[in-house]
Coordinates of C-alpha atoms and ligand atoms in Angstrom, one line a residue:
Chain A
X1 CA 79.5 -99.7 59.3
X2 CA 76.7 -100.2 62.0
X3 CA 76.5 -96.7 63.4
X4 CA 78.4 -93.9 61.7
X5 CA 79.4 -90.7 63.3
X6 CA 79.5 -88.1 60.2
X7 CA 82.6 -85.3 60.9
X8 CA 80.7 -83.2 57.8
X9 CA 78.1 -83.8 55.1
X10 CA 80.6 -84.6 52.6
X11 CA 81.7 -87.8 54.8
X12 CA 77.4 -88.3 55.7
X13 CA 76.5 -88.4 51.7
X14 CA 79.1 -91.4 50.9
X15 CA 78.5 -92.9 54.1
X16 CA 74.7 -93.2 52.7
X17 CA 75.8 -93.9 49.5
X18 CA 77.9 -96.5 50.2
X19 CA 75.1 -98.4 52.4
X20 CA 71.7 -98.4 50.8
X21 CA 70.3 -99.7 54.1
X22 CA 71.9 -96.9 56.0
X23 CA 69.5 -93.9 57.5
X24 CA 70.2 -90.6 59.0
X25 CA 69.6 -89.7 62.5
X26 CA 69.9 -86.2 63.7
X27 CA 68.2 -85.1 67.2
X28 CA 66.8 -88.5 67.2
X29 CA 63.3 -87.0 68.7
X30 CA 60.9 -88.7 65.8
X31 CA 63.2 -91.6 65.1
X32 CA 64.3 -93.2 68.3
X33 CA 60.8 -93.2 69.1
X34 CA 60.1 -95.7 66.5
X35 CA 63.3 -97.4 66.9
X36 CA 62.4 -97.8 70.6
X37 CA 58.9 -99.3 70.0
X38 CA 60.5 -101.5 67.5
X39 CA 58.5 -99.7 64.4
X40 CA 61.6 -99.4 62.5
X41 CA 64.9 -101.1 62.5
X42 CA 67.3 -99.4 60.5
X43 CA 70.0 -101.5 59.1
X44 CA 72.7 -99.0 59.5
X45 CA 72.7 -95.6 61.0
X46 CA 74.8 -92.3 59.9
X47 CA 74.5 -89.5 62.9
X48 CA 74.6 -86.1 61.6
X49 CA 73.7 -84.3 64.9
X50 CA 77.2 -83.2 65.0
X51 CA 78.1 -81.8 61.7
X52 CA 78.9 -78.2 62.5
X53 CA 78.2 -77.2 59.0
X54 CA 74.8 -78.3 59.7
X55 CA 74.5 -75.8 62.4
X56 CA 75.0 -72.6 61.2
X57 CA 72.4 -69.5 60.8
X58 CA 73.3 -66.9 58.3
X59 CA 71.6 -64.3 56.5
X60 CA 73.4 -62.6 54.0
X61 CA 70.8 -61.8 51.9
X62 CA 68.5 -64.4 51.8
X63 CA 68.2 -66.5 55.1
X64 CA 69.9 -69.8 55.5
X65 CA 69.2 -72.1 58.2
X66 CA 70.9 -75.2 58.5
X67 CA 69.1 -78.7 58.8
X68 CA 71.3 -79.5 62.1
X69 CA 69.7 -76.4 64.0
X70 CA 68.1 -77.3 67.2
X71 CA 64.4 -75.4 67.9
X72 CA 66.7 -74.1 71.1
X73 CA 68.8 -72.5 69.1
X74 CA 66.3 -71.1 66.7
X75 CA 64.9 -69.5 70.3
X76 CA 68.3 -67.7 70.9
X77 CA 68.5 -66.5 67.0
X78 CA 65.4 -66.7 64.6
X79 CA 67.0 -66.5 61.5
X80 CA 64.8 -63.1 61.3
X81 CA 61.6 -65.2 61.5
X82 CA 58.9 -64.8 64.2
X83 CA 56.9 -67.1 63.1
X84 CA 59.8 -69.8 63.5
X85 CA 60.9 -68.5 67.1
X86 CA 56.8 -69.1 68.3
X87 CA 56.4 -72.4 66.6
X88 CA 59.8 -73.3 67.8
X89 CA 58.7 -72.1 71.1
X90 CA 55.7 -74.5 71.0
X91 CA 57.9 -77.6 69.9
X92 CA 57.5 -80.5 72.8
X93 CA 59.7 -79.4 75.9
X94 CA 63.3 -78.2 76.9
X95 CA 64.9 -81.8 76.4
X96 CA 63.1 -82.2 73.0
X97 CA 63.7 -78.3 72.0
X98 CA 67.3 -78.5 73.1
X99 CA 67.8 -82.1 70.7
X100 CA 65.4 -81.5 67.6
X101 CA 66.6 -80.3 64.8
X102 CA 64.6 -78.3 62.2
X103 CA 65.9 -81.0 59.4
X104 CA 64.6 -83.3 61.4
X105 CA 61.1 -81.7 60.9
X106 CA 61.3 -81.4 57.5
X107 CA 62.2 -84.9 56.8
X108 CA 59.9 -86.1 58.9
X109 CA 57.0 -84.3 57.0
X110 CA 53.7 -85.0 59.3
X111 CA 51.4 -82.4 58.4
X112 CA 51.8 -81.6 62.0
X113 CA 55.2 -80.4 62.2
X114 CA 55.3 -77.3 63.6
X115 CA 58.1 -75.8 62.2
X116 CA 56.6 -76.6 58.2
X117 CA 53.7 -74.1 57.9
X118 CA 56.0 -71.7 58.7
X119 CA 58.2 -72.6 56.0
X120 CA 55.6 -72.3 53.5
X121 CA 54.3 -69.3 54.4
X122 CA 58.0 -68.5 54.2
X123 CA 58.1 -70.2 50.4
X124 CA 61.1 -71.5 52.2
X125 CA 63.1 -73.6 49.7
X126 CA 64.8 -77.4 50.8
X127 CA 68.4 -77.4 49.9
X128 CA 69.2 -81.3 49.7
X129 CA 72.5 -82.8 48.6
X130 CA 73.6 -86.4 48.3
X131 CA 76.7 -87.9 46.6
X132 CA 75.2 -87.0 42.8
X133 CA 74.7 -83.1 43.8
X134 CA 72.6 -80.4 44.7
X135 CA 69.0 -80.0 44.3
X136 CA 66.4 -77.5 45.7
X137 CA 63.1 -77.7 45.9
X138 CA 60.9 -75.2 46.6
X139 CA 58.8 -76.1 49.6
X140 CA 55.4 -75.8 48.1
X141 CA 56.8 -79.0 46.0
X142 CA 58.3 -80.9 49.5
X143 CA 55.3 -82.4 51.2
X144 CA 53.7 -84.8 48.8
X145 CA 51.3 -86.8 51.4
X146 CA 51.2 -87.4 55.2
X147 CA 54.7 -88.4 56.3
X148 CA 55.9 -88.7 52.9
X149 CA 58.0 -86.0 50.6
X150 CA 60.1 -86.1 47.6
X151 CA 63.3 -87.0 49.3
X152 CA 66.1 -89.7 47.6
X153 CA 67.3 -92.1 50.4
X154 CA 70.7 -91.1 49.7
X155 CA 70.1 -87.7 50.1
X156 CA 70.5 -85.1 53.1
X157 CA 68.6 -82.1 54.0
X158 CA 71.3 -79.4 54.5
X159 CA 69.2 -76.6 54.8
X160 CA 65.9 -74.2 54.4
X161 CA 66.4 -71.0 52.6
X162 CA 63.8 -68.0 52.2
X163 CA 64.0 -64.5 51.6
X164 CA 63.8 -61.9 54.7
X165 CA 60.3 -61.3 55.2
X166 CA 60.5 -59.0 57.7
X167 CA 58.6 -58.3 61.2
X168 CA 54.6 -59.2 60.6
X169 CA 54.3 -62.6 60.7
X170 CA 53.0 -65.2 63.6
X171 CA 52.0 -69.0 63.9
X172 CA 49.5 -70.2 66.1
X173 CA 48.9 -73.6 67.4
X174 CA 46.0 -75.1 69.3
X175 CA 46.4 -78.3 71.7
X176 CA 45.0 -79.8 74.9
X177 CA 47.9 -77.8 77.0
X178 CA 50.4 -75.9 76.3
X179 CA 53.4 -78.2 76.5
X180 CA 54.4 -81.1 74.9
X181 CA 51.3 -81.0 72.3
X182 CA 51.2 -82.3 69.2
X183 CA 48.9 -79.6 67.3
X184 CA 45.5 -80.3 66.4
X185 CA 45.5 -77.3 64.1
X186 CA 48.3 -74.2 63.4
X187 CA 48.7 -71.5 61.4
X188 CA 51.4 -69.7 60.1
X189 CA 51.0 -65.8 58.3
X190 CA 53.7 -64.2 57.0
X191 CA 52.9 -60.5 55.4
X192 CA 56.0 -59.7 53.5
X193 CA 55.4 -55.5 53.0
X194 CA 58.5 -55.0 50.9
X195 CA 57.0 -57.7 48.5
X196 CA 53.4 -57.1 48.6
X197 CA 52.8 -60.7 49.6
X198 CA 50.5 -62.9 52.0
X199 CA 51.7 -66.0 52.7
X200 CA 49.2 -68.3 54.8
X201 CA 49.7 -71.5 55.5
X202 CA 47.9 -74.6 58.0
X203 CA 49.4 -77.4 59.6
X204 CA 47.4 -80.7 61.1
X205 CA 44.3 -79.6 58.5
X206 CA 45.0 -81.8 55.7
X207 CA 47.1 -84.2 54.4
X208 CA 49.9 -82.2 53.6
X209 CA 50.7 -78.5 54.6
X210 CA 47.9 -77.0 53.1
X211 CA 48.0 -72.9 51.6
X212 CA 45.3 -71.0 51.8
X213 CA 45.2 -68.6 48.3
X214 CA 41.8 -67.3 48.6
X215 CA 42.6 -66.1 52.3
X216 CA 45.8 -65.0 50.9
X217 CA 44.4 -62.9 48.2
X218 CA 41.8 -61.6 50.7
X219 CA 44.5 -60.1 52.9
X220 CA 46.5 -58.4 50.3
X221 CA 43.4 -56.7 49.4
X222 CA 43.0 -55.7 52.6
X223 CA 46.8 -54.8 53.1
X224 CA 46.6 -52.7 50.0
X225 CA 44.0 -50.5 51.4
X226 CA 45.4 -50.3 55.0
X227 CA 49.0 -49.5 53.7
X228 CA 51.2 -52.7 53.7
X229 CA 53.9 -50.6 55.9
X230 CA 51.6 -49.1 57.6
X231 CA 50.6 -50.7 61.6
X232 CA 46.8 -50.4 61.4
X233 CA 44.1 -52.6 62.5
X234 CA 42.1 -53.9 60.1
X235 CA 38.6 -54.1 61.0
X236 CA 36.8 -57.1 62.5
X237 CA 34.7 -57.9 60.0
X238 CA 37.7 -58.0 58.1
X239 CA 39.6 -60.6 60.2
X240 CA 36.4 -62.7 60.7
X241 CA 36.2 -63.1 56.8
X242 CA 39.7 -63.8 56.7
X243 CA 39.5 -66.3 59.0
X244 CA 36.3 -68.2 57.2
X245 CA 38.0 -67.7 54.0
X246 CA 41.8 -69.7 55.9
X247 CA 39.3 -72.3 57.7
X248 CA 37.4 -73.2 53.5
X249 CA 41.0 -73.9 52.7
X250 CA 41.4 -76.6 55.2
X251 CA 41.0 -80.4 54.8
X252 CA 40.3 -81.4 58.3
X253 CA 39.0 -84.7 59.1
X254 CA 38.1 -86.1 62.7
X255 CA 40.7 -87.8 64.3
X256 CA 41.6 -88.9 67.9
X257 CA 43.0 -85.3 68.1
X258 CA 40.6 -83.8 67.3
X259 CA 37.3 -83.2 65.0
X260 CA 37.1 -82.0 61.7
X261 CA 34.5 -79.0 62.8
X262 CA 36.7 -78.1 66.0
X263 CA 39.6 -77.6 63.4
X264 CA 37.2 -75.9 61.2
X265 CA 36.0 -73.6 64.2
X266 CA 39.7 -73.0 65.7
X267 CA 41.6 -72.2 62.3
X268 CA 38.6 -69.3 61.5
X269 CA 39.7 -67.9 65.4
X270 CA 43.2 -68.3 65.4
X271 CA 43.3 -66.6 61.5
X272 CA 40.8 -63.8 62.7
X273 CA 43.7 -63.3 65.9
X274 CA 46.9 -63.7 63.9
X275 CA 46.1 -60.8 61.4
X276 CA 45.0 -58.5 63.7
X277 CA 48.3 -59.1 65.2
X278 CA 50.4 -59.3 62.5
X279 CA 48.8 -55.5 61.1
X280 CA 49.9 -53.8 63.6
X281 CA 53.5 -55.3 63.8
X282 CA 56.4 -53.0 62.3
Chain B
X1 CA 78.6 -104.3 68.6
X2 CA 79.7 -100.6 68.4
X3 CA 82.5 -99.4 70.4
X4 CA 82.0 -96.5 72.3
X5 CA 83.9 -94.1 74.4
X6 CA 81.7 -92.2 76.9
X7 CA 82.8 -89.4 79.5
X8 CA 80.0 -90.4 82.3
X9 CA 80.0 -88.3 85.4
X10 CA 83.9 -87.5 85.2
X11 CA 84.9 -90.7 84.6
X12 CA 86.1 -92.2 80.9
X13 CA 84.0 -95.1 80.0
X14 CA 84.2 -97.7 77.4
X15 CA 81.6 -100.0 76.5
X16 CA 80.3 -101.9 73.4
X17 CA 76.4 -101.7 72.6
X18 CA 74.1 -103.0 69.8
X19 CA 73.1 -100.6 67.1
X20 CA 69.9 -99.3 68.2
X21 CA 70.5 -99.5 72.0
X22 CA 69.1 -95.8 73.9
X23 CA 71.7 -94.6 76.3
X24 CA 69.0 -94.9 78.7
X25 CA 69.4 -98.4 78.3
X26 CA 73.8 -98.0 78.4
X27 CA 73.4 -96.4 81.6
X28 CA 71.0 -98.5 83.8
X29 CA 71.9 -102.0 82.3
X30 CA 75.9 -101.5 80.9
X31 CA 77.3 -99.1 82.9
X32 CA 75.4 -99.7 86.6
X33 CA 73.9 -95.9 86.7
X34 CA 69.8 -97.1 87.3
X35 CA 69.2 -93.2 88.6
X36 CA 67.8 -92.2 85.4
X37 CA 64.2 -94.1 84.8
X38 CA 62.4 -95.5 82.0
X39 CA 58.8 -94.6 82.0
X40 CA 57.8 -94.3 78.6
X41 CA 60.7 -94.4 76.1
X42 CA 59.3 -91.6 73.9
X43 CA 60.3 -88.2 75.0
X44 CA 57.1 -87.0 77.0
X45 CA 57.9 -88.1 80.3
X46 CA 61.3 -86.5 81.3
X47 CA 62.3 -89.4 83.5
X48 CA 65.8 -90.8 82.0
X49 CA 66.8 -86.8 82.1
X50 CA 70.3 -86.6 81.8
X51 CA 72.9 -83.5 80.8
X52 CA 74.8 -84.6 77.5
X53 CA 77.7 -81.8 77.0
X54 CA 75.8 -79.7 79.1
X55 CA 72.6 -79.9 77.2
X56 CA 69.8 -81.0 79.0
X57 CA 67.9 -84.2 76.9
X58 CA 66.1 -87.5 77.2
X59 CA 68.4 -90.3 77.1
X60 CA 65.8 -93.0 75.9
X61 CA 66.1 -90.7 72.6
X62 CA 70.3 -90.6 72.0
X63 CA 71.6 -93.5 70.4
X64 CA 74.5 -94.6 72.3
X65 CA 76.8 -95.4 69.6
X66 CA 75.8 -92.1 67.9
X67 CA 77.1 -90.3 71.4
X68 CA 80.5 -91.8 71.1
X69 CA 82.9 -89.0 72.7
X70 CA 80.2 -86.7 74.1
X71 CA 80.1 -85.7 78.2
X72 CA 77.2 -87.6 79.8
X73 CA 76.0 -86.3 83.5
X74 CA 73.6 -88.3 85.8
X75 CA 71.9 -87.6 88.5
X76 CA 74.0 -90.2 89.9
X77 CA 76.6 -87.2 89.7
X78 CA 74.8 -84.7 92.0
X79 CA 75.8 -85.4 95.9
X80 CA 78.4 -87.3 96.9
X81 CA 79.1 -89.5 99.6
X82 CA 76.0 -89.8 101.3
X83 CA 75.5 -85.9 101.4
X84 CA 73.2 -84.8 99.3
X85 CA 72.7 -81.7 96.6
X86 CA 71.0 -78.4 97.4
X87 CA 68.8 -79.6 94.8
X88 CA 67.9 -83.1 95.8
X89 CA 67.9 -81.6 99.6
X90 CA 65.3 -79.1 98.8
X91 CA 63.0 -81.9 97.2
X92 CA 63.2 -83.8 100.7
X93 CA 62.7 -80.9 102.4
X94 CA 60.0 -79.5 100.3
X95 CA 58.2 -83.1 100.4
X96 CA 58.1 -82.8 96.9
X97 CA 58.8 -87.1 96.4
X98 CA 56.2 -89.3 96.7
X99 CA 57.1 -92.3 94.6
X100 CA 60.3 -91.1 93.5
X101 CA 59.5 -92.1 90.2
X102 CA 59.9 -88.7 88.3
X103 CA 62.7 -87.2 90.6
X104 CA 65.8 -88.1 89.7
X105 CA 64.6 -86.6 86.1
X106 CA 63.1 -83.8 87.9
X107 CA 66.5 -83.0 89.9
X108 CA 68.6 -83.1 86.7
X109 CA 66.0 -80.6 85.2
X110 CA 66.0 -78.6 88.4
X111 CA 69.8 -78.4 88.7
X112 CA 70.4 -77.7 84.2
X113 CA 67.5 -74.4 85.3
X114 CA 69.7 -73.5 88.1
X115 CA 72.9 -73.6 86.7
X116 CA 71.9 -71.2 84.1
X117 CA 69.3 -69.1 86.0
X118 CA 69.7 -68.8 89.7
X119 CA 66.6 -67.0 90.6
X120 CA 63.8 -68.4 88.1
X121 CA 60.5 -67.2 88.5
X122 CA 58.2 -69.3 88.8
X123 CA 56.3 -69.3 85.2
X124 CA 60.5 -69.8 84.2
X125 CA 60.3 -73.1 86.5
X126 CA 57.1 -74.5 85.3
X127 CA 58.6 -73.7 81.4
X128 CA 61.7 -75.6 82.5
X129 CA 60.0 -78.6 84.0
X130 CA 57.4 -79.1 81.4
X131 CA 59.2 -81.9 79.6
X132 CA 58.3 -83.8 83.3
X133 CA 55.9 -85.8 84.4
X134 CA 54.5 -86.6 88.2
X135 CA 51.8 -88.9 88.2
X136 CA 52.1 -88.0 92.4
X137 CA 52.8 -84.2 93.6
X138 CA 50.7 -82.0 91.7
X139 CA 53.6 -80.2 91.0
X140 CA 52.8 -77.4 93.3
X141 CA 55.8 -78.8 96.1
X142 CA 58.0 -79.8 93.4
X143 CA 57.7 -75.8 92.4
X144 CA 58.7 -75.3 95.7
X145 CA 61.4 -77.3 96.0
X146 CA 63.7 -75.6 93.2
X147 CA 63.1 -71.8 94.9
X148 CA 64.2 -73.9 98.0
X149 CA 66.9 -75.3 96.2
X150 CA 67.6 -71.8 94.0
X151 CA 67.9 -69.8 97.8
X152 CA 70.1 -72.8 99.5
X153 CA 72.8 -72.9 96.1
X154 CA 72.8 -68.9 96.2
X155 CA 72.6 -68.2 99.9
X156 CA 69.5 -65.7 100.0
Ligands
FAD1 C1 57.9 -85.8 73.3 C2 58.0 -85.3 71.9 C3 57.3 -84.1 71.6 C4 57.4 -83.5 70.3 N1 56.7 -82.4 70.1 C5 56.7 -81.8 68.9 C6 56.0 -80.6 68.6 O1 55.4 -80.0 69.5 N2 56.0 -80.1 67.3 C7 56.7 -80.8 66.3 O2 56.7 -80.3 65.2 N3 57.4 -82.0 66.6 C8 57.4 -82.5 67.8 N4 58.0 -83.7 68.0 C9 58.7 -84.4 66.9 C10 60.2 -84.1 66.7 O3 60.8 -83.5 67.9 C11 60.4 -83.1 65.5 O4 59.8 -83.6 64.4 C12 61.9 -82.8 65.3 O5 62.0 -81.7 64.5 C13 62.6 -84.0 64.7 O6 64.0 -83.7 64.5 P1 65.2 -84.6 64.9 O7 66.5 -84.0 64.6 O8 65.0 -85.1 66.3 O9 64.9 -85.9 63.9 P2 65.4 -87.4 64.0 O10 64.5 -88.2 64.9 O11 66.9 -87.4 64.2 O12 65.1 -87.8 62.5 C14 63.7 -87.9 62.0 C15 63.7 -88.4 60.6 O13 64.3 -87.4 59.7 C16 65.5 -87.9 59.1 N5 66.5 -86.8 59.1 C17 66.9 -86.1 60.1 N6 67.7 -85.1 59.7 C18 67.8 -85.2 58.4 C19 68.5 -84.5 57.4 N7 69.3 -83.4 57.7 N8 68.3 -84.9 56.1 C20 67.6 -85.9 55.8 N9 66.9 -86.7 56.7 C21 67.0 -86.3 57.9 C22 65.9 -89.2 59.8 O14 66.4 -90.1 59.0 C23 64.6 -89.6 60.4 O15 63.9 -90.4 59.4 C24 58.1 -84.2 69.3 C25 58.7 -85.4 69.6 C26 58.7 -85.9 70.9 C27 59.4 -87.2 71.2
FES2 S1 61.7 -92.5 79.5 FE1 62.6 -90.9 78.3 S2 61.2 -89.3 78.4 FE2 60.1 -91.0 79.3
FES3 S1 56.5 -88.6 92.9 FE1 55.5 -90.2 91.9 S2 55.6 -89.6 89.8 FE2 56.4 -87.9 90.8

């Protein structure tokens, strides 16, 4: 085996088993990059882009989305998620929407993945599976450095799970244009009314997907006064002191992106903007 | 050496590549289709734009022997026999090739919008040509060319 073409994951997990050089290419939008610039040379390849049970969406009760579902398919069905159907929206252009898989993201792990702060504010949880079993991992636990998670060789991401949290949520990314960006800082809020829970969380301000639980804490206070079900502006002092409190959680640091006061300054904006939006969702 | 089994513009191809080869690569230097261009090999450029089973993608990022059995169109496969394509038509008439670099990825973008959206506005154009690149045009006869090419495939 050179280049495998996996009919389902059962056939993908032995076929990565059975080679320890072997690696898994889905959309092929992060790794034939590398392979094409000669960065990495995988000894053996298992494709997964066509596993249909990959593919699938479903949400009886909690959501499941599968690791083989392409950001243009996450456009036509959101899993429930706003926040996913904008940051998918964002994600590169048509060709790399209609190839890149959300799996792909979450393997992949740069802190500037776009579809990841939106499965922390989710507290989505990674369902991975080799040829040893099942394991979940909650997503809080995924990400342990820039580019680098908790993932066995051997095993695939099958899917990200996360209960409903209904309609107020957004992400937010900032970039030089509007397509084909790489973010130099995004933001995902999720306010889950039924739970009485704020989920923020930043992308491309720190090493890893960073949460922000002061800011978090700060909202629900707010939330509790406005009336969680309620669509109600807070007020602007409000959302400015949200916004300082998101942009203290952030690790930023100066890069060719970007500098570490710009992502500073745009995180305390776009947090300000995104729960003044969210408030008045229903 | 992999074996693989491509459908390439209608016609049943078989071919063996190396591991890592791009099907960019298969189609301009195994198979004798150079219409799709390599300008950067990562994605941002939108010049090797090809349909693969109907999806529109860049073909410097599919591993050819990963594609085995999948429905590859070129723009090799628009026009035939010296007459061209409403689409590629509308770019000569809308003087929207300079170089010629970026159109052939630009037509097969063009024609994937058109197929599925006959009368795109034009914010629904710029959305569908953002994945390419014109180092030439300035894009603003390039926008004409697909509402040329949208009113000459759907006679208004
Ligand atoms: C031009 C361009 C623009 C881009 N723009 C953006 C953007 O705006 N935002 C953004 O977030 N990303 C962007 N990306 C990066 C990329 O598209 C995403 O990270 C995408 O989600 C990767 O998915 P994929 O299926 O293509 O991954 P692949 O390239 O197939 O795989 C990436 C890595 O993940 C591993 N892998 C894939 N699937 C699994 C699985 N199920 N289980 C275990 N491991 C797996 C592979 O082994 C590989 O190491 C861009 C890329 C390009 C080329
Ligand atoms: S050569 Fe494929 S996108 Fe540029
Ligand atoms: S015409 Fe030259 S790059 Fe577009």
């Amino acid at each position: 085996m050179a280049v495998h073409v996996a009919r389902d994951v059962d056939d993908a997990t032995r076929a990565v088993a059975v080679d320890e050089r072997a690696e898994l290419i889905a959309g092929g939008t992060d790794l034939m990059v590398e392979i094409n610039f000669g960065r990495r040379r995988p000894g053996a390849l298992v494709a997964i882009d066509r596993v249909q049970e990959l593919r699938g969406i479903s949400r009886s009760g909690r959501v499941r989305v599968g690791a083989g579902v392409t950001y243009t398919q996450l456009l036509a069905d959101d899993a429930g998620s706003a926040a996913l159907r904008e940051a998918s929206r964002s994600v590169g252009s048509p060709q790399i929407r209609n190839a890149g898989t959300i799996g792909g993201n979450i393997a992949t792990s740069s802190p500037a993945g776009d579809a990841l702060p939106v499965l922390a504010a989710l507290e989505a949880t990674i369902v991975v599976r080799s040829v040893r079993g099942e394991r979940r991992v909650p997503f809080a636990e995924w990400m342990t450095g820039p580019k680098r998670n908790g993932r066995a060789r051997d095993e695939i991401i099958v899917a990200a799970e996360w209960e409903s949290a209904g309609p107020k949520q957004t992400f937010m990314k900032v970039g030089t244009r509007n397509a084909m960006v790489i973010a130099v800082a995004s933001l995902a809020l999720v306010v889950d009314a039924s739970r009485r829970r704020v989920g923020v969380a930043l992308g491309s301000c720190g090493p890893t997907i960073l949460r922000a639980d002061r800011a978090q804490s700060f909202a629900a206070g707010v939330l509790d006064e406005l009336g969680w079900e309620r669509q109600a502006a807070p007020t602007e002092t409000a959302c400015a002191e949200f916004g300082a409190l998101v942009a203290s959680a952030a690790r930023p640091i100066d890069d060719v992106r970007g500098t570490a006061a710009y992502r500073s300054h745009v995180l305390s904006v776009m947090a300000a903007r995104a729960l003044a939006r969210v408030a008045v969702l229903g | 050496m992999n074996d693989v089994r491509l459908r390439v513009n209608g016609v049943a191809r078989q071919t063996a590549v190396p591991d890592h080869e791009s099907l960019l690569t298969t189609l301009r230097e195994r198979l004798g289709l150079p219409g799709s261009k390599n300008a950067c090999e990562q994605g941002e450029c939108g010049s090797c734009s090809v349909l693969m089973d109907s999806e529109l993608v860049c073909s410097c990022l599919v591993l050819t022997a990963g594609a085995d059995g999948r429905a590859i169109e070129t723009v090799e496969s628009l026009g035939a026999d010296g007459v061209l394509h409403p689409v590629q038509q509308a770019f000569v008439d809308a003087g929207a090739v300079q170089c010629g670099f970026c159109t052939p990825g630009l037509i097969v973008a063009a024609y994937a919008l058109l197929r599925e959206n006959p009368e795109p506005s034009d914010l629904e154009v710029r959305e569908a040509l953002s994945g390419n690149l014109c180092r030439c045009t300035g894009y603003g006869t390039i926008l004409a060319a697909v509402q040329r090419a949208s009113r000459a495939m759907y006679r208004r």
